[in-house]
Amino acid sequence: MSSKDYYSTLGVDKKASKDEIKKAFRKLAQKHHPDKKGGDEKKFKEINEAYNILSDDKKRAEYDSYGRVFSGSGGGGGQAGGGFGGFDFSDFAKHAQNGQGFEDFDLGDIFGEFFGGGARGRTRRGNDIAIDVELEFSESVFGTTRTVQLNKTSTCDACKGDGAEPGSGTETCSTCNGKGQVQEVKHSFMGTFQTNRTCDLCRGSGRVPKVKCGKCAGEGVAKKDEEITLSIPAGIEDGQMIRMTGAGEAVPGGQAGDLYIKVHVKPHATFTKQGRDLLMPLSVKLSDALLGATYSIETLDGPIDLKIPQGVTHGEMLRVKGKGVPDQSKKRGDILVKVQIQLPQKLSKEARKAVEKLQEEGI
């Protein structure tokens, strides 16, 4: 059982409200922040851990009952439960997203403070695109390619994305002096911090066009119709999603989003999939089931002859090897033929006598 007293760490009573716990945490965090004069990193971690437990109703209830926490990140501290380098920011993020106070709390400031503006310096990313594609059953089994035309923001054909008029070139950005980032001062409840952010003018590249491209107005991207070839793998299932990295919307000075293709497979008149096998029913006459026969069946590769063994039973599965769904190594599954013996509705006199004779013989 943990010997840590989180209430004492924050200096609050066990009956303290959430607001009282939050106020106590803010005051202590500002006082002991390791980047402030007289700060104490170890104490700051303890404060953060205590707040992480006591600000969460479930964790607090577990702690009050058992003296430790079993769900999510608990009394062990460290990196459990969304911690980063010994700090746990999960509750900060939760409260910020839910609008529960922390109006002056910015996660970007915290990460910038510790890691040189990492949260501010992220690469920009374009929007993802989602489309639907309908396939024939055989296409889903063997795989295929499709060509689609999308109207989307793409890299400019004229300037190839650098925003400069062809032949004019680029020059060092005067705003950031080619660094791609500019410094700014941010204020939070923990104090005043200097952070870095991506330069708005060059968008992090450190270069700007000498003469802006006439086709995209120096943006490096432009809206246009683009033809994209989709590669549909063999064995894809209905409702499955394919992701094409970088085939989504382009963004100036950043990374293009992704293209998501949702596959819809038309049902087949005969076959259904079961993993790499194909299932099909086959109606067999009673006489053929008793005496044996050969039936012609249609597969996705064309017609084949299937031998019906003498004495086959209703519901029995007959296997046709190597005619099913291929895997990544192109090894194929099988066709499983389910025998459905058809009993005659009426019997002729001769047929009835023959059946009665079989009955007499105990067959």
Tab-separated table of C-alpha atoms in Angstrom:
chain	number	residue	atom	x	y	z
A	1	MET	CA	0.000	0.000	0.000
A	2	SER	CA	1.236	3.457	-0.890
A	3	SER	CA	2.490	5.571	1.972
A	4	LYS	CA	2.064	8.800	0.018
A	5	ASP	CA	-0.318	11.349	1.476
A	6	TYR	CA	-1.575	13.308	-1.530
A	7	TYR	CA	-3.746	15.578	0.595
A	8	SER	CA	-0.738	16.657	2.642
A	9	THR	CA	1.291	17.143	-0.549
A	10	LEU	CA	-1.246	19.708	-1.757
A	11	GLY	CA	-1.924	21.024	1.740
A	12	VAL	CA	-5.676	20.396	1.617
A	13	ASP	CA	-8.188	18.583	3.826
A	14	LYS	CA	-9.547	15.163	2.821
A	15	LYS	CA	-12.958	16.787	2.384
A	16	ALA	CA	-11.575	19.472	0.047
A	17	SER	CA	-13.650	20.275	-3.049
A	18	LYS	CA	-12.317	20.043	-6.604
A	19	ASP	CA	-11.997	23.826	-6.766
A	20	GLU	CA	-9.980	23.870	-3.537
A	21	ILE	CA	-7.694	21.123	-4.843
A	22	LYS	CA	-7.206	22.971	-8.126
A	23	LYS	CA	-6.387	26.255	-6.405
A	24	ALA	CA	-3.902	24.536	-4.121
A	25	PHE	CA	-2.223	22.829	-7.042
A	26	ARG	CA	-1.916	26.056	-9.043
A	27	LYS	CA	-0.347	27.876	-6.139
A	28	LEU	CA	2.178	25.135	-5.385
A	29	ALA	CA	2.992	24.419	-9.035
A	30	GLN	CA	3.829	28.057	-9.621
A	31	LYS	CA	5.985	28.141	-6.502
A	32	HIS	CA	7.962	24.942	-7.122
A	33	HIS	CA	8.214	24.968	-10.912
A	34	PRO	CA	11.793	23.815	-11.731
A	35	ASP	CA	12.389	26.645	-14.207
A	36	LYS	CA	11.590	29.315	-11.649
A	37	LYS	CA	14.108	30.675	-9.186
A	38	GLY	CA	14.028	28.533	-6.081
A	39	GLY	CA	11.979	25.866	-7.840
A	40	ASP	CA	12.134	22.227	-6.877
A	41	GLU	CA	11.744	19.632	-9.652
A	42	LYS	CA	11.165	16.727	-7.255
A	43	LYS	CA	8.506	18.671	-5.346
A	44	PHE	CA	6.895	19.733	-8.616
A	45	LYS	CA	6.572	16.080	-9.693
A	46	GLU	CA	5.004	15.155	-6.358
A	47	ILE	CA	2.506	17.996	-6.673
A	48	ASN	CA	1.618	16.969	-10.216
A	49	GLU	CA	1.146	13.325	-9.162
A	50	ALA	CA	-1.072	14.301	-6.233
A	51	TYR	CA	-3.222	16.541	-8.393
A	52	ASN	CA	-3.522	13.829	-11.045
A	53	ILE	CA	-5.083	11.496	-8.460
A	54	LEU	CA	-7.223	13.881	-6.419
A	55	SER	CA	-8.730	15.728	-9.392
A	56	ASP	CA	-10.132	12.487	-10.820
A	57	ASP	CA	-13.260	11.201	-9.031
A	58	LYS	CA	-12.572	7.515	-9.706
A	59	LYS	CA	-8.883	7.658	-8.766
A	60	ARG	CA	-9.636	9.722	-5.680
A	61	ALA	CA	-12.293	7.218	-4.535
A	62	GLU	CA	-9.843	4.334	-4.951
A	63	TYR	CA	-7.130	6.254	-3.100
A	64	ASP	CA	-9.492	7.150	-0.240
A	65	SER	CA	-10.627	3.531	0.083
A	66	TYR	CA	-7.394	1.614	-0.386
A	67	GLY	CA	-4.578	4.115	-0.053
A	68	ARG	CA	-3.547	3.473	-3.671
A	69	VAL	CA	-4.929	3.689	-7.226
A	70	PHE	CA	-5.582	0.707	-9.470
A	71	SER	CA	-7.097	2.363	-12.582
A	72	GLY	CA	-4.929	4.207	-15.107
A	73	SER	CA	-1.929	6.110	-13.834
A	74	GLY	CA	-1.642	5.795	-10.102
A	75	GLY	CA	0.486	6.398	-7.108
A	76	GLY	CA	3.587	5.065	-8.799
A	77	GLY	CA	4.204	8.294	-10.670
A	78	GLY	CA	6.582	7.946	-13.633
A	79	GLN	CA	5.254	7.764	-17.169
A	80	ALA	CA	2.105	5.737	-16.597
A	81	GLY	CA	-1.181	7.209	-17.755
A	82	GLY	CA	0.110	9.635	-20.348
A	83	GLY	CA	3.164	10.879	-18.487
A	84	PHE	CA	6.012	12.447	-20.405
A	85	GLY	CA	9.493	12.528	-18.942
A	86	GLY	CA	8.099	11.945	-15.468
A	87	PHE	CA	5.254	14.471	-15.794
A	88	ASP	CA	1.638	13.500	-16.343
A	89	PHE	CA	-0.369	16.004	-18.384
A	90	SER	CA	-3.447	13.819	-18.908
A	91	ASP	CA	-5.622	15.713	-16.453
A	92	PHE	CA	-4.509	19.101	-17.774
A	93	ALA	CA	-5.604	18.026	-21.258
A	94	LYS	CA	-8.881	16.592	-20.004
A	95	HIS	CA	-9.855	19.731	-18.117
A	96	ALA	CA	-8.774	22.015	-20.942
A	97	GLN	CA	-10.835	20.080	-23.509
A	98	ASN	CA	-13.894	20.008	-21.289
A	99	GLY	CA	-13.636	23.718	-20.506
A	100	GLN	CA	-13.437	23.050	-16.774
A	101	GLY	CA	-11.301	25.981	-15.715
A	102	PHE	CA	-7.641	26.400	-16.712
A	103	GLU	CA	-8.546	29.358	-18.913
A	104	ASP	CA	-4.942	30.573	-18.689
A	105	PHE	CA	-3.427	27.087	-19.067
A	106	ASP	CA	-1.949	26.258	-22.487
A	107	LEU	CA	-0.380	22.840	-23.121
A	108	GLY	CA	1.591	24.414	-25.942
A	109	ASP	CA	3.254	26.718	-23.460
A	110	ILE	CA	4.187	23.845	-21.159
A	111	PHE	CA	5.747	21.731	-23.912
A	112	GLY	CA	7.440	24.800	-25.341
A	113	GLU	CA	8.815	25.624	-21.927
A	114	PHE	CA	10.365	22.172	-21.401
A	115	PHE	CA	11.258	21.143	-24.942
A	116	GLY	CA	12.055	24.280	-26.901
A	117	GLY	CA	8.692	24.879	-28.510
A	118	GLY	CA	8.113	21.323	-29.747
A	119	ALA	CA	4.336	21.663	-29.628
A	120	ARG	CA	4.467	24.956	-31.503
A	121	GLY	CA	6.891	23.709	-34.137
A	122	ARG	CA	4.852	20.811	-35.459
A	123	THR	CA	4.726	20.300	-39.210
A	124	ARG	CA	1.481	21.521	-40.723
A	125	ARG	CA	-0.701	18.783	-42.179
A	126	GLY	CA	-3.391	18.898	-44.828
A	127	ASN	CA	-6.892	17.492	-44.457
A	128	ASP	CA	-7.653	13.824	-45.002
A	129	ILE	CA	-10.067	12.781	-47.747
A	130	ALA	CA	-12.482	9.825	-47.591
A	131	ILE	CA	-14.114	8.203	-50.616
A	132	ASP	CA	-16.200	5.074	-51.260
A	133	VAL	CA	-15.431	2.456	-53.922
A	134	GLU	CA	-17.742	-0.366	-55.005
A	135	LEU	CA	-16.209	-3.660	-56.154
A	136	GLU	CA	-17.490	-6.757	-57.857
A	137	PHE	CA	-17.125	-9.880	-55.724
A	138	SER	CA	-14.405	-11.299	-57.980
A	139	GLU	CA	-12.451	-8.026	-57.762
A	140	SER	CA	-12.440	-8.284	-53.978
A	141	VAL	CA	-11.114	-11.838	-54.235
A	142	PHE	CA	-8.342	-11.311	-56.789
A	143	GLY	CA	-7.609	-7.601	-56.208
A	144	THR	CA	-7.757	-4.870	-58.821
A	145	THR	CA	-6.802	-1.276	-59.606
A	146	ARG	CA	-9.159	1.655	-59.929
A	147	THR	CA	-8.600	5.157	-61.230
A	148	VAL	CA	-10.515	7.962	-59.545
A	149	GLN	CA	-10.528	11.682	-60.221
A	150	LEU	CA	-10.540	13.989	-57.206
A	151	ASN	CA	-10.836	17.748	-57.068
A	152	LYS	CA	-8.493	18.656	-54.236
A	153	THR	CA	-5.714	20.963	-53.122
A	154	SER	CA	-2.456	19.589	-54.512
A	155	THR	CA	1.138	20.696	-54.999
A	156	CYS	CA	1.306	23.389	-57.669
A	157	ASP	CA	2.479	21.975	-61.006
A	158	ALA	CA	4.186	25.223	-62.009
A	159	CYS	CA	6.399	25.937	-58.983
A	160	LYS	CA	6.563	22.351	-57.628
A	161	GLY	CA	5.527	23.599	-54.207
A	162	ASP	CA	8.122	26.297	-53.405
A	163	GLY	CA	5.728	29.153	-54.324
A	164	ALA	CA	8.257	30.848	-56.645
A	165	GLU	CA	7.641	31.794	-60.258
A	166	PRO	CA	9.569	29.245	-62.366
A	167	GLY	CA	13.116	30.498	-62.929
A	168	SER	CA	12.995	33.175	-60.220
A	169	GLY	CA	14.147	31.103	-57.237
A	170	THR	CA	13.817	31.736	-53.505
A	171	GLU	CA	15.633	33.793	-50.887
A	172	THR	CA	16.185	33.772	-47.128
A	173	CYS	CA	13.115	34.708	-45.119
A	174	SER	CA	13.585	38.151	-43.559
A	175	THR	CA	11.199	37.457	-40.676
A	176	CYS	CA	13.041	34.469	-39.187
A	177	ASN	CA	16.407	34.956	-40.910
A	178	GLY	CA	16.160	31.505	-42.462
A	179	LYS	CA	15.615	29.672	-39.177
A	180	GLY	CA	11.992	28.750	-39.929
A	181	GLN	CA	10.975	29.717	-36.373
A	182	VAL	CA	10.434	32.913	-34.449
A	183	GLN	CA	10.510	33.459	-30.711
A	184	GLU	CA	7.599	34.791	-28.714
A	185	VAL	CA	6.867	35.418	-25.044
A	186	LYS	CA	3.918	33.579	-23.494
A	187	HIS	CA	2.295	34.123	-20.126
A	188	SER	CA	0.742	31.385	-18.002
A	189	PHE	CA	-0.158	30.853	-14.373
A	190	MET	CA	3.333	29.402	-13.924
A	191	GLY	CA	4.974	32.574	-15.090
A	192	THR	CA	6.392	34.095	-18.278
A	193	PHE	CA	8.146	31.826	-20.776
A	194	GLN	CA	9.900	32.271	-24.082
A	195	THR	CA	8.800	29.793	-26.743
A	196	ASN	CA	9.404	29.132	-30.426
A	197	ARG	CA	6.776	28.893	-33.120
A	198	THR	CA	6.782	28.280	-36.863
A	199	CYS	CA	7.363	31.407	-38.915
A	200	ASP	CA	4.115	32.556	-40.530
A	201	LEU	CA	5.831	34.012	-43.596
A	202	CYS	CA	7.970	31.071	-44.738
A	203	ARG	CA	5.917	28.412	-42.897
A	204	GLY	CA	9.032	26.877	-41.399
A	205	SER	CA	11.088	26.473	-44.566
A	206	GLY	CA	13.320	29.499	-43.965
A	207	ARG	CA	12.947	30.461	-47.646
A	208	VAL	CA	10.466	32.707	-49.462
A	209	PRO	CA	9.935	33.211	-53.221
A	210	LYS	CA	11.656	36.141	-54.879
A	211	VAL	CA	8.708	36.369	-57.255
A	212	LYS	CA	5.464	34.666	-56.347
A	213	CYS	CA	4.223	31.931	-58.657
A	214	GLY	CA	1.505	33.290	-60.915
A	215	LYS	CA	-0.478	30.036	-60.869
A	216	CYS	CA	-0.763	29.556	-57.099
A	217	ALA	CA	-0.052	33.148	-55.919
A	218	GLY	CA	3.019	31.937	-54.035
A	219	GLU	CA	1.106	29.403	-51.924
A	220	GLY	CA	2.820	26.373	-53.442
A	221	VAL	CA	-0.518	24.560	-53.642
A	222	ALA	CA	-3.550	24.939	-55.872
A	223	LYS	CA	-7.004	23.398	-56.275
A	224	LYS	CA	-7.150	21.072	-59.249
A	225	ASP	CA	-8.509	17.797	-60.606
A	226	GLU	CA	-6.090	14.971	-59.930
A	227	GLU	CA	-6.239	11.409	-61.198
A	228	ILE	CA	-5.252	8.822	-58.600
A	229	THR	CA	-4.772	5.105	-59.145
A	230	LEU	CA	-6.021	2.931	-56.298
A	231	SER	CA	-4.467	-0.460	-55.673
A	232	ILE	CA	-7.038	-2.843	-54.194
A	233	PRO	CA	-5.363	-5.872	-52.548
A	234	ALA	CA	-6.623	-9.432	-53.054
A	235	GLY	CA	-8.953	-10.745	-50.362
A	236	ILE	CA	-10.241	-7.366	-49.193
A	237	GLU	CA	-13.441	-7.495	-47.161
A	238	ASP	CA	-16.628	-5.478	-47.464
A	239	GLY	CA	-16.394	-2.331	-45.329
A	240	GLN	CA	-12.602	-2.479	-45.068
A	241	MET	CA	-10.657	0.794	-45.275
A	242	ILE	CA	-7.515	1.418	-47.340
A	243	ARG	CA	-5.197	4.298	-46.439
A	244	MET	CA	-3.030	6.087	-49.008
A	245	THR	CA	-0.494	8.225	-47.145
A	246	GLY	CA	0.011	11.706	-48.590
A	247	ALA	CA	-2.784	11.420	-51.163
A	248	GLY	CA	-5.100	13.813	-49.317
A	249	GLU	CA	-5.229	17.608	-49.338
A	250	ALA	CA	-1.905	19.414	-49.653
A	251	VAL	CA	-1.109	22.382	-47.401
A	252	PRO	CA	1.389	25.227	-47.920
A	253	GLY	CA	4.718	24.433	-46.278
A	254	GLY	CA	3.454	21.220	-44.741
A	255	GLN	CA	2.618	17.589	-45.226
A	256	ALA	CA	-0.318	16.397	-47.316
A	257	GLY	CA	-3.131	14.538	-45.577
A	258	ASP	CA	-4.111	10.963	-46.340
A	259	LEU	CA	-6.716	9.417	-48.614
A	260	TYR	CA	-9.035	6.812	-47.076
A	261	ILE	CA	-10.902	4.443	-49.374
A	262	LYS	CA	-13.854	2.540	-47.933
A	263	VAL	CA	-14.568	-0.606	-49.935
A	264	HIS	CA	-18.077	-1.900	-50.625
A	265	VAL	CA	-18.225	-5.414	-52.101
A	266	LYS	CA	-21.270	-6.471	-54.109
A	267	PRO	CA	-22.725	-9.802	-52.950
A	268	HIS	CA	-22.219	-12.833	-55.221
A	269	ALA	CA	-25.109	-14.947	-56.458
A	270	THR	CA	-23.375	-18.167	-55.379
A	271	PHE	CA	-20.369	-17.580	-53.144
A	272	THR	CA	-19.800	-16.164	-49.678
A	273	LYS	CA	-16.410	-15.681	-48.008
A	274	GLN	CA	-15.176	-17.501	-44.954
A	275	GLY	CA	-11.634	-16.309	-44.423
A	276	ARG	CA	-9.670	-17.521	-47.449
A	277	ASP	CA	-12.314	-20.107	-48.379
A	278	LEU	CA	-15.366	-19.624	-50.583
A	279	LEU	CA	-18.623	-21.293	-49.582
A	280	MET	CA	-21.310	-22.379	-52.037
A	281	PRO	CA	-24.424	-24.565	-51.848
A	282	LEU	CA	-25.027	-27.347	-54.382
A	283	SER	CA	-28.370	-29.012	-54.971
A	284	VAL	CA	-27.919	-32.773	-55.532
A	285	LYS	CA	-30.586	-35.235	-56.603
A	286	LEU	CA	-31.350	-38.084	-54.217
A	287	SER	CA	-30.374	-40.704	-56.796
A	288	ASP	CA	-27.044	-38.977	-57.425
A	289	ALA	CA	-26.392	-38.824	-53.702
A	290	LEU	CA	-27.024	-42.561	-53.417
A	291	LEU	CA	-25.178	-43.687	-56.535
A	292	GLY	CA	-22.597	-40.918	-57.026
A	293	ALA	CA	-22.328	-38.540	-59.969
A	294	THR	CA	-20.312	-35.728	-61.548
A	295	TYR	CA	-21.630	-32.172	-61.494
A	296	SER	CA	-20.312	-29.159	-63.398
A	297	ILE	CA	-19.953	-26.144	-61.112
A	298	GLU	CA	-18.995	-22.564	-61.927
A	299	THR	CA	-16.009	-21.132	-60.037
A	300	LEU	CA	-14.462	-17.678	-60.220
A	301	ASP	CA	-11.834	-19.249	-62.515
A	302	GLY	CA	-14.390	-20.884	-64.808
A	303	PRO	CA	-16.353	-24.162	-64.841
A	304	ILE	CA	-14.937	-27.377	-63.340
A	305	ASP	CA	-16.244	-30.913	-62.835
A	306	LEU	CA	-16.993	-31.904	-59.246
A	307	LYS	CA	-17.279	-35.568	-58.313
A	308	ILE	CA	-20.186	-36.348	-55.995
A	309	PRO	CA	-19.155	-39.438	-54.005
A	310	GLN	CA	-21.561	-42.324	-53.604
A	311	GLY	CA	-23.543	-42.077	-50.372
A	312	VAL	CA	-22.869	-38.380	-49.760
A	313	THR	CA	-24.986	-36.985	-46.935
A	314	HIS	CA	-27.102	-33.857	-46.689
A	315	GLY	CA	-25.019	-30.940	-45.383
A	316	GLU	CA	-21.705	-32.626	-46.126
A	317	MET	CA	-18.893	-30.343	-47.314
A	318	LEU	CA	-16.946	-31.199	-50.459
A	319	ARG	CA	-13.632	-29.410	-50.869
A	320	VAL	CA	-12.225	-28.017	-54.125
A	321	LYS	CA	-8.617	-27.133	-53.345
A	322	GLY	CA	-6.837	-24.003	-54.548
A	323	LYS	CA	-9.851	-22.169	-55.961
A	324	GLY	CA	-10.511	-19.830	-53.046
A	325	VAL	CA	-9.167	-16.436	-51.970
A	326	PRO	CA	-5.416	-15.742	-52.403
A	327	ASP	CA	-3.311	-14.471	-49.515
A	328	GLN	CA	-0.310	-12.121	-49.677
A	329	SER	CA	1.917	-14.965	-50.887
A	330	LYS	CA	-0.688	-15.720	-53.592
A	331	LYS	CA	-1.458	-19.086	-52.004
A	332	ARG	CA	-5.173	-19.661	-52.378
A	333	GLY	CA	-7.810	-21.065	-50.109
A	334	ASP	CA	-10.426	-23.626	-51.148
A	335	ILE	CA	-14.033	-23.797	-52.290
A	336	LEU	CA	-16.292	-25.555	-49.799
A	337	VAL	CA	-19.349	-27.055	-51.489
A	338	LYS	CA	-22.250	-27.736	-49.141
A	339	VAL	CA	-24.375	-30.614	-50.424
A	340	GLN	CA	-28.121	-30.085	-50.281
A	341	ILE	CA	-29.944	-33.306	-51.186
A	342	GLN	CA	-33.257	-32.622	-52.881
A	343	LEU	CA	-36.026	-35.056	-51.941
A	344	PRO	CA	-38.699	-35.596	-54.587
A	345	GLN	CA	-42.152	-34.218	-53.827
A	346	LYS	CA	-43.873	-37.129	-55.593
A	347	LEU	CA	-42.795	-40.672	-56.485
A	348	SER	CA	-43.849	-42.723	-59.472
A	349	LYS	CA	-45.133	-46.238	-58.808
A	350	GLU	CA	-41.831	-47.726	-59.906
A	351	ALA	CA	-39.835	-45.325	-57.741
A	352	ARG	CA	-42.057	-45.998	-54.754
A	353	LYS	CA	-41.593	-49.760	-55.141
A	354	ALA	CA	-37.819	-49.276	-55.370
A	355	VAL	CA	-37.797	-47.193	-52.172
A	356	GLU	CA	-40.016	-49.734	-50.382
A	357	LYS	CA	-37.598	-52.472	-51.406
A	358	LEU	CA	-34.720	-50.436	-49.951
A	359	GLN	CA	-36.775	-50.026	-46.802
A	360	GLU	CA	-37.288	-53.766	-46.566
A	361	GLU	CA	-33.546	-54.252	-46.875
A	362	GLY	CA	-32.984	-51.782	-44.034
A	363	ILE	CA	-31.356	-49.156	-46.197
